[in-house]
Short mmCIF file of C-alpha atoms in Angstrom, two decimals:
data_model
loop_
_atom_site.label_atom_id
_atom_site.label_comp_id
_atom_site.label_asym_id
_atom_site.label_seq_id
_atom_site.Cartn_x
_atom_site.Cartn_y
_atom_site.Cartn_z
CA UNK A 18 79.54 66.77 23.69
CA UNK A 19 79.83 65.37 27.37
CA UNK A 20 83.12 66.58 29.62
CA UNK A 21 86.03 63.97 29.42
CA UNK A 22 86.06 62.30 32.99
CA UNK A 23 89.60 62.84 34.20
CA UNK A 24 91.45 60.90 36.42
CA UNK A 25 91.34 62.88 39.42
CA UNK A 26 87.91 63.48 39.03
CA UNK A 27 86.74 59.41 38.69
CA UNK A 28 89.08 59.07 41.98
CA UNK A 29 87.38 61.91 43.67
CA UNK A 30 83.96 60.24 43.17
CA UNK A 31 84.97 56.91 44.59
CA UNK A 32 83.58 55.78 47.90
CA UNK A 33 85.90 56.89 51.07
CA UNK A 34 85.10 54.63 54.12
CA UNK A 35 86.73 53.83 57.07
CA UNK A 36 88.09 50.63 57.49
CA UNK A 37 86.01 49.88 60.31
CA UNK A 38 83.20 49.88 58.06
CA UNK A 39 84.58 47.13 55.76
CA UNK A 40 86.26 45.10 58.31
CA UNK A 41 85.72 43.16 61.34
CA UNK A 42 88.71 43.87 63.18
CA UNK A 43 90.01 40.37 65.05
CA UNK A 44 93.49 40.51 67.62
CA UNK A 45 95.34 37.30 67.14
CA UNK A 46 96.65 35.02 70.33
CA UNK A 47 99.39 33.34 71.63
CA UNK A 48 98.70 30.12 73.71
CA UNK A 49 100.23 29.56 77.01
CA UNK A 50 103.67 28.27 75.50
CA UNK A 51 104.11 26.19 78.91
CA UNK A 52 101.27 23.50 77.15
CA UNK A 53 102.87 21.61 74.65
CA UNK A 54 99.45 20.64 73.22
CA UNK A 55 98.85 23.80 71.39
CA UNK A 56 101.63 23.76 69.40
CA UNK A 57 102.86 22.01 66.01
CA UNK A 58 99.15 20.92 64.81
CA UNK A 59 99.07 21.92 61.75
CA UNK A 60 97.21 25.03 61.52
CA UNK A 61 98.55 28.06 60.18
CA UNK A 62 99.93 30.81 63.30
CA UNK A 63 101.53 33.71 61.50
CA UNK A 64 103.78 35.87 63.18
CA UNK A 65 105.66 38.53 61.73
CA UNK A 66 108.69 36.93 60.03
CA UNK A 67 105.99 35.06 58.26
CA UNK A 68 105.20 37.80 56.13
CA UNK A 69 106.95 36.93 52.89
CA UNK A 70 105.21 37.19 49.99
CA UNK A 71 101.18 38.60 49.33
CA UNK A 72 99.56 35.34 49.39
CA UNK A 73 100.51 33.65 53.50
CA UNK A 74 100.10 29.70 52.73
CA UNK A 75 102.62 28.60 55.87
CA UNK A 76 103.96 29.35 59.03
CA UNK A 77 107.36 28.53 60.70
CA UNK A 78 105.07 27.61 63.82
CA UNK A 79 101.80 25.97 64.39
CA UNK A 80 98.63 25.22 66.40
CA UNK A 81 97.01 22.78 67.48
CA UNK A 82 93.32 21.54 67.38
CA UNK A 83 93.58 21.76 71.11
CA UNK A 84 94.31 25.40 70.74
CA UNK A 85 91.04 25.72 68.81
CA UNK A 86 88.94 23.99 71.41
CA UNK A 87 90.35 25.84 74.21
CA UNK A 88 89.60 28.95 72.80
CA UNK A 89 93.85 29.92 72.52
CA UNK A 90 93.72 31.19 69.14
CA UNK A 91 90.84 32.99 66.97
CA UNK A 92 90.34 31.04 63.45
CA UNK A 93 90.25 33.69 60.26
CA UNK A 94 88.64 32.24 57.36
CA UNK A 95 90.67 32.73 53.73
CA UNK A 96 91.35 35.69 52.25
CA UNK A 97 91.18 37.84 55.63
CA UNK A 98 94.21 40.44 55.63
CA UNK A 99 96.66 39.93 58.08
CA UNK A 100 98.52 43.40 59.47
CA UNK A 101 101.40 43.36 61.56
CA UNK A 102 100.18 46.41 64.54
CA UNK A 103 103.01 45.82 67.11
CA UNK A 104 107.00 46.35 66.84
CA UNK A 105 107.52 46.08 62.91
CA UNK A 106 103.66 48.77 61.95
CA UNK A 107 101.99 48.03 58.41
CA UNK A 108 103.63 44.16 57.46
CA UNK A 109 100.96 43.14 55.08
CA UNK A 110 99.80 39.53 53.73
CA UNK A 111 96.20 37.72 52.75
CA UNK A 112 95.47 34.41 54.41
CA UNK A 113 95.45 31.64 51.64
CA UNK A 114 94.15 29.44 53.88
CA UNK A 115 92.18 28.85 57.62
CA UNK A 116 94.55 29.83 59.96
CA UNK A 117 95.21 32.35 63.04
CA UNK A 118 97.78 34.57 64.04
CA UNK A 119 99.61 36.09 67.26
CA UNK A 120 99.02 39.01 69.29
CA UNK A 121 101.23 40.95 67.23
CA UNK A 122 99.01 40.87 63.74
CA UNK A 123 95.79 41.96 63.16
CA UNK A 124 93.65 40.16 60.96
CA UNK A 125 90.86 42.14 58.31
CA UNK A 126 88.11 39.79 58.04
CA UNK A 127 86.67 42.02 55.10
CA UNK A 128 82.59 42.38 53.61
CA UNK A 129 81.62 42.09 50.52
CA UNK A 130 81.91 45.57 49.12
CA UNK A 131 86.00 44.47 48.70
CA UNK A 132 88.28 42.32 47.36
CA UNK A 133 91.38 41.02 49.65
CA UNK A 134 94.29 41.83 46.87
CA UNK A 135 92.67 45.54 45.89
CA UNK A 136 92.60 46.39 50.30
CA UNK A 137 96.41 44.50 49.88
CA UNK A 138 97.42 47.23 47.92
CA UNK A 139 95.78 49.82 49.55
CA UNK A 140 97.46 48.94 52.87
CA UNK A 141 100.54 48.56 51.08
CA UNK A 142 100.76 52.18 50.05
CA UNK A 143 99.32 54.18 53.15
CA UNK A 144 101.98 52.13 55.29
CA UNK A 145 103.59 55.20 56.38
CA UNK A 146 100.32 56.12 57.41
CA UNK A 147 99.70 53.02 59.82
CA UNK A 148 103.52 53.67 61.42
CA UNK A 149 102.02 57.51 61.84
CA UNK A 150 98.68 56.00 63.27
CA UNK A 151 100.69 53.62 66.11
CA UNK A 152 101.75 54.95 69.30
CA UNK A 153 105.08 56.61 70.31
CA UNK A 154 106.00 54.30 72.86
CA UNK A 155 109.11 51.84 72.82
CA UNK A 156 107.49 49.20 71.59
CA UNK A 157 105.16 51.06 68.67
CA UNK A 158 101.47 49.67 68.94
CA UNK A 159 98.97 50.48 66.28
CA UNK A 160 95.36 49.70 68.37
CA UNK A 161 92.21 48.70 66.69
CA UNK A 162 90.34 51.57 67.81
CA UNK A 163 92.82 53.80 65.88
CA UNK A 164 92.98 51.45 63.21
CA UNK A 165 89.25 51.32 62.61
CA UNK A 166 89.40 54.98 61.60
CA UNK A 167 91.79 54.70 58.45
CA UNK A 168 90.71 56.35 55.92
CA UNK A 169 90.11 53.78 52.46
CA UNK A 170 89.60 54.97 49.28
CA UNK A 171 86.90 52.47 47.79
CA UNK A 172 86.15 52.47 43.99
CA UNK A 173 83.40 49.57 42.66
CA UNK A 174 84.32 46.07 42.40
CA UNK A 175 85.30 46.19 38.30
CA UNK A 176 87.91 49.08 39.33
CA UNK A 177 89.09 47.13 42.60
CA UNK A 178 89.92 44.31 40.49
CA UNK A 179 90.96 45.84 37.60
CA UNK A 180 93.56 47.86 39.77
CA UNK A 181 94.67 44.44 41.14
CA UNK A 182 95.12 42.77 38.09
CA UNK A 183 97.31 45.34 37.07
CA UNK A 184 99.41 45.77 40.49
CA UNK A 185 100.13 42.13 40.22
CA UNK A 186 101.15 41.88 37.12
CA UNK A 187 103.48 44.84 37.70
CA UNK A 188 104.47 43.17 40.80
CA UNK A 189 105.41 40.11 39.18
CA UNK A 190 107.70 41.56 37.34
CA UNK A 191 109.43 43.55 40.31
CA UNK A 192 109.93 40.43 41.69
CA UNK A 193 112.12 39.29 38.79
CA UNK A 194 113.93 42.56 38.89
CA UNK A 195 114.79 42.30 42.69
CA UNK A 196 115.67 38.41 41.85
CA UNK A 197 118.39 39.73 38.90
CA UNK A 198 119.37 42.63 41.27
CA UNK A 199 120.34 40.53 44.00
CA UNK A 200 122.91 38.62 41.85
CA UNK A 201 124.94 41.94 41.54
CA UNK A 202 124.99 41.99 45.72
CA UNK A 203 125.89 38.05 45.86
CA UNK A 204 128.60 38.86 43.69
CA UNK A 205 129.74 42.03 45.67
CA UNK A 206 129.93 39.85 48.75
CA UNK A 207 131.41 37.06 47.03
CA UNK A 208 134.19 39.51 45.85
CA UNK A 209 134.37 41.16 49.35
CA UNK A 210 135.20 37.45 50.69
CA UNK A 211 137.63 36.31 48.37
CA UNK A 212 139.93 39.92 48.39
CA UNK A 213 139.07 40.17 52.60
CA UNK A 214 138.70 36.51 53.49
CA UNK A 215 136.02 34.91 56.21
CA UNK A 216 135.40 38.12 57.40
CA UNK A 217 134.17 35.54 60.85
CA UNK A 218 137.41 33.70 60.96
CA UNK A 219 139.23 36.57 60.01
CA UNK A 220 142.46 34.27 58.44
CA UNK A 221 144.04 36.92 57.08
CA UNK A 222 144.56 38.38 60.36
CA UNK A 223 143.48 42.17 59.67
CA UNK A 224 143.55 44.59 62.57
CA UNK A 225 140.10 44.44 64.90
CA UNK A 226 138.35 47.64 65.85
CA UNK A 227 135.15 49.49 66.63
CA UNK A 228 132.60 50.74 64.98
CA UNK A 229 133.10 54.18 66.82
CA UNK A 230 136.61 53.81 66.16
CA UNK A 231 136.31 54.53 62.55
CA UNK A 232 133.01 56.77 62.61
CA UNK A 233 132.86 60.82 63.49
CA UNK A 234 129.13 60.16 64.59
CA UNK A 235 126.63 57.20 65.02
CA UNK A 236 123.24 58.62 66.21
CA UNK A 237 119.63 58.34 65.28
CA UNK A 238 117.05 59.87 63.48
CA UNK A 239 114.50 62.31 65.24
CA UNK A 240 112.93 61.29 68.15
CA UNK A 241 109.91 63.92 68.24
CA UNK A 242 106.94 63.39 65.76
CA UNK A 243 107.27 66.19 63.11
CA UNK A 244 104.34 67.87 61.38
CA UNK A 245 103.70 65.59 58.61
CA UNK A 246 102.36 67.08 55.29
CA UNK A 247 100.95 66.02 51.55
CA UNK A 248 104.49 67.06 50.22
CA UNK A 249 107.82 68.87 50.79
CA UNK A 250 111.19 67.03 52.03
CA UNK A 251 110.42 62.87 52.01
CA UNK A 252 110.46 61.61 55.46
CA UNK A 253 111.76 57.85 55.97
CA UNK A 254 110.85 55.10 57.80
CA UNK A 255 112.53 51.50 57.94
CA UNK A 256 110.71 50.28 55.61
CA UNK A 257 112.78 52.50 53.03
CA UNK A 258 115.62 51.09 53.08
CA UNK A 259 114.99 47.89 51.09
CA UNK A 260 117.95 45.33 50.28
CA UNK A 261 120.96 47.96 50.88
CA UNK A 262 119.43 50.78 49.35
CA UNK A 263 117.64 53.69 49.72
CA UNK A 264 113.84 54.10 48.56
CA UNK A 265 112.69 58.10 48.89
CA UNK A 266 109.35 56.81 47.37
CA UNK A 267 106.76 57.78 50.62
CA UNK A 268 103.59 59.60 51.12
CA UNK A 269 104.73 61.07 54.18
CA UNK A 270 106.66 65.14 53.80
CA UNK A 271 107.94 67.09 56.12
CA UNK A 272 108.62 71.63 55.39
CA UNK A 273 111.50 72.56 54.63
CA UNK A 274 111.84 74.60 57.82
CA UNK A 275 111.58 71.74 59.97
CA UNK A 276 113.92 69.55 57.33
CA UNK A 277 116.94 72.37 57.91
CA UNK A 278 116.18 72.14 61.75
CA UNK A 279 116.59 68.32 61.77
CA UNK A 280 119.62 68.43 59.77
CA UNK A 281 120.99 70.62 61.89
CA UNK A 282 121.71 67.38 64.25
CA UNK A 283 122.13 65.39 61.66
CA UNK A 284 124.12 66.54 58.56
CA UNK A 285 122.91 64.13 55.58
CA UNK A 286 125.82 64.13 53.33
CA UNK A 287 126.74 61.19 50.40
CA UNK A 288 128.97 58.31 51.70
CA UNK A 289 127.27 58.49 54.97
CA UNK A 290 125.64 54.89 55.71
CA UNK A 291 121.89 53.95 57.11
CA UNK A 292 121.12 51.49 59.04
CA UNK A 293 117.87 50.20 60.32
CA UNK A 294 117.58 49.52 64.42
CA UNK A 295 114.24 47.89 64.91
CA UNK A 296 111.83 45.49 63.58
CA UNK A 297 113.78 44.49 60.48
CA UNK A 298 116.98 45.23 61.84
CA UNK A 299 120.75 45.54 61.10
CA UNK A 300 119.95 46.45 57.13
CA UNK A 301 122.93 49.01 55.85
CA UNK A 302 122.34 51.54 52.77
CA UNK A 303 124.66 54.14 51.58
CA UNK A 304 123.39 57.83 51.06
CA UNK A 305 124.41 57.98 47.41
CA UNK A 306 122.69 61.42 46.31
CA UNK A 307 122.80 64.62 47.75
CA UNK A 308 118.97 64.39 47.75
CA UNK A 309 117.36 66.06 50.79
CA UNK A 310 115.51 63.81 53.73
CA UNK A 311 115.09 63.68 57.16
CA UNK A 312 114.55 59.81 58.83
CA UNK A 313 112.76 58.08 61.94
CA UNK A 314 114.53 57.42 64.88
CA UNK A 315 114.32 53.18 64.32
CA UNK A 316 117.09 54.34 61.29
CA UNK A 317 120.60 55.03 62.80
CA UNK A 318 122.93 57.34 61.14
CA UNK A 319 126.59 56.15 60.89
CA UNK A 320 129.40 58.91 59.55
CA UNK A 321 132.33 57.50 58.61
CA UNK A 322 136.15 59.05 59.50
CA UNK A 323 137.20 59.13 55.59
CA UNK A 324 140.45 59.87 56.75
CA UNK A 325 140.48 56.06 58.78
CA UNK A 326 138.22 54.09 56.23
CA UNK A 327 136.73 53.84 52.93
CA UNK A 328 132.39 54.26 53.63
CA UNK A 329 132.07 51.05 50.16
CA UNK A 330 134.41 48.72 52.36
CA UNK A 331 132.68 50.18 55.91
CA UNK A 332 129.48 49.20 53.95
CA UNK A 333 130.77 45.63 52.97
CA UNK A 334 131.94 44.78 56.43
CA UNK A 335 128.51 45.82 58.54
CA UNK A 336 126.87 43.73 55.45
CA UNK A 337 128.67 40.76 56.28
CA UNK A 338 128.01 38.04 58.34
CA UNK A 339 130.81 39.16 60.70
CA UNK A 340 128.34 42.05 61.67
CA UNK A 341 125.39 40.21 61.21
CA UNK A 342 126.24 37.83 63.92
CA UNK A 343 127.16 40.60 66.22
CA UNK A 344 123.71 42.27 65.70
CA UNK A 345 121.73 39.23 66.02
CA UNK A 346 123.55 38.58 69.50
CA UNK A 347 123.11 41.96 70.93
CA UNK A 348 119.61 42.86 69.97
CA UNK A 349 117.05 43.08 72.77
CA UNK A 350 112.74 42.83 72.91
CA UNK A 351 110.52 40.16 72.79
CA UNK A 352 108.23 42.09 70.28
CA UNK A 353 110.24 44.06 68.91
CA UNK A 354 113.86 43.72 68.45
CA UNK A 355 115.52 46.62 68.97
CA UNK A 356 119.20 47.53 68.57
CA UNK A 357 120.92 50.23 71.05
CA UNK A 358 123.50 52.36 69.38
CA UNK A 359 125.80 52.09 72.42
CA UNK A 360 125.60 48.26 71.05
CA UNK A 361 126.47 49.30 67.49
CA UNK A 362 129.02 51.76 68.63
CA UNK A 363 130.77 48.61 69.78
CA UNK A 364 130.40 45.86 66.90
CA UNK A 365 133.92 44.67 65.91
CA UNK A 366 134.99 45.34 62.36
CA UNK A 367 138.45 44.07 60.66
CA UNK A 368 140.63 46.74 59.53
CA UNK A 369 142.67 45.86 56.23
CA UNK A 370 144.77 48.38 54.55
CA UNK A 371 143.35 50.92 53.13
CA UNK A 372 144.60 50.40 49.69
CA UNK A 373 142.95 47.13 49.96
CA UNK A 374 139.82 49.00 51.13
CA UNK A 375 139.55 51.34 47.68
CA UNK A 376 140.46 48.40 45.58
CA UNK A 377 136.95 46.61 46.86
CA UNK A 378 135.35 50.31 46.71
CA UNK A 379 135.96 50.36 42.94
CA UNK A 380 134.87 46.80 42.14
CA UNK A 381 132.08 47.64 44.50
CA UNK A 382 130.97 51.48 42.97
CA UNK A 383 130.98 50.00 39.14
CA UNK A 384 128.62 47.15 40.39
CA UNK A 385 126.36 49.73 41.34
CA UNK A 386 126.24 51.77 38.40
CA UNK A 387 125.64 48.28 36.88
CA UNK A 388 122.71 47.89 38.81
CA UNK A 389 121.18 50.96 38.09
CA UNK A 390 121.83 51.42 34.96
CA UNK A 391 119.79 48.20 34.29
CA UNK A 392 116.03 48.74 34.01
CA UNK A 393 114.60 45.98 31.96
CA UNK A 394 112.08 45.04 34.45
CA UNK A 395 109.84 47.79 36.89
CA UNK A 396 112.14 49.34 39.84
CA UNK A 397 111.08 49.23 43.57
CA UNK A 398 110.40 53.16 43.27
CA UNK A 399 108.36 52.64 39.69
CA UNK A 400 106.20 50.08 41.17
CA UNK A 401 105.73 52.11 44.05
CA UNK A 402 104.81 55.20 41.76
CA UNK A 403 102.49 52.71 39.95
CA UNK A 404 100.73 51.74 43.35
CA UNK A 405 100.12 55.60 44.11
CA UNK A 406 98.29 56.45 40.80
CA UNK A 407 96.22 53.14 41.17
CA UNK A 408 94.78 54.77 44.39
CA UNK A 409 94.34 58.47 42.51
CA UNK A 410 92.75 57.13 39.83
CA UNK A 411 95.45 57.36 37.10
CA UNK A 412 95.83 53.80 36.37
CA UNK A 413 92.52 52.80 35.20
CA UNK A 414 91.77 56.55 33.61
#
């Protein structure tokens, strides 16, 4: 009787190659913005706020055919993967039609040995990775030379596309559980508004204060690169927090000896709030589980005085457009926006009573439980999990 092939063992016989070998690596281009002519042509010129869904089919911006004769843009045929390698690392999207991009993505024009959604997914998961990969500098930059070198796990065609197939299927129905999801946060806003008022025109006339007057400590996560391993304490990047909460779903560990060091500076306790600084900035999550982490210094860290103010109404003010508008004024960057702390020390908050405050905290806490207590479609985290056993070879076992 022949051995049972397991799971691990089919993925440990798949192909590894670099993605070097798989990929001709093309830089996109931004045209002299002074000439007129190069612009608003037609073609498709992604940049990174582009990046909405897997399949790219428009741009806010385009080029012209003047662009293309001048030699101001590189054309990428369909299906080449476009990865965002400056400010935001590891943005992810396939070309759905000719197009080009700016000097900020990357595009994958890929060979024949695999298919555009199956490499998708693949980025998709090792984006921790890619930020790990980019340099340390201000401004992170993830270089083709590096880039080149990723490692890809690459099973035959039937298994690329049979993973796929499955992924987006999955995925589809994410997408209706993050579309159902984000009723419960309309409706928390809608409730903040009506007890609160405008929180812009501020009509009720609440009291107006500081961030930092209502916070024991706004700082940021670790500056220094930590020793990154296969498991241990998660280690998050921005692209964990995803709309106002928390994802500890990463490939990326740190020991547990380093963990207590970091946390040393920055005591992770619930009711404490997140909030991302750079690339997709000015997104607030609560810390509501005593789970251990330890977080990237684009993440800020902002510990409320509970004696001064309730962290669910601190949480519905820096979610409202009252702080949103602040933030969007006082970032600074070209390519990647970046905000200071000493700028969100300062962002203006109102200040309504505090029994007013737990009132909204209530109405605010059981909408959570709500939310998480439903589960008829697959979770951010689940989908996540289902991505990493596609790659190990437990989904098509």
């Amino acid at each position: 009787m022949g051995q049972v092939e397991t799971s691990a063992s089919k993925a440990a016989s798949w192909e590894k190659v670099k993605l070097g070998e798989i990929a001709k690596l093309v830089t996109g281009k931004t045209p002299p913005t002074g000439n007129s002519s190069y612009f608003d042509g037609g073609i498709i010129w992604v940049n990174p706020s582009d990046f909405n869904s897997k399949y790219i089919n428009e741009s806010k911006r385009t080029l012209s055919q003047f662009a293309v004769q001048g030699k101001k843009c590189n054309l990428l045929p369909k299906g080449t993967i476009l990865l965002s390698c400056i400010g935001d690392i590891g943005k992810v999207g396939i070309l759905n039609n000719i197009g080009t991009s700016n000097q900020q993505i990357t595009g994958l024009i890929l060979h024949n040995k695999v298919i555009p959604e199956y490499l998708f997914y693949y980025l998709q998961n090792n984006r921790s990775q890619l930020e790990n990969l980019a340099n340390k500098a201000v401004v992170a930059i993830l270089n083709n030379d590096r880039l080149r070198e990723l490692d890809i796990i690459l099973p035959p065609l039937p298994i690329q596309k049979r993973i796929a197939e499955i992924l987006d299927a999955a995925d589809a129905l994410r997408r209706k559980n993050q579309e159902l999801l984000k009723k419960y946060d309309d409706l928390a806003q809608a409730i903040f508004i009506d007890m609160f008022g405008d929180p812009v025109r501020n009509e009720k006339g609440w009291e107006v204060l500081r961030l930092c007057d209502v916070t024991l400590k706004i700082t940021d996560g670790t500056h220094q690169s930590p020793k990154f391993q296969t498991s241990g304490i998660p280690f998050l990047f921005v692209s964990n927090i995803i709309d106002s909460a928390i994802s500890y779903n990463t490939n990326t560990y740190i020991s547990h000896e380093e963990y207590q060091i970091l946390n040393k500076r920055t005591p992770i306790e619930v009711g404490n709030i997140l909030m991302t600084t750079v690339g997709s900035y000015g997104n607030p999550a609560i810390i509501e589980s005593a789970d251990e982490f330890a977080f990237q210094r684009h993440i800020a860290f902002i510990k409320p005085n509970h004696e001064m103010i309730n962290f669910r109404y601190l949480f519905g003010i820096l979610n409202s457009d009252l702080v949103k508008i602040q933030i969007d004024q006082k970032v600074n960057g070209v390519a990647q926006k970046t905000l200071n702390l000493s700028d969100l020390k300062e962002i203006k908050i109102w200040y309504p009573p505090r029994d007013l405050q737990n009132k909204y905290a209530r109405i605010q806490e059981h909408l959570l439980k709500m939310k998480m207590n439903y589960n008829t479609f697959i979770s951010d985290d689940l989908f996540n999990s289902l991505i990493h056993k596609a790659f190990t070879g437990e989904l098509v076992a």
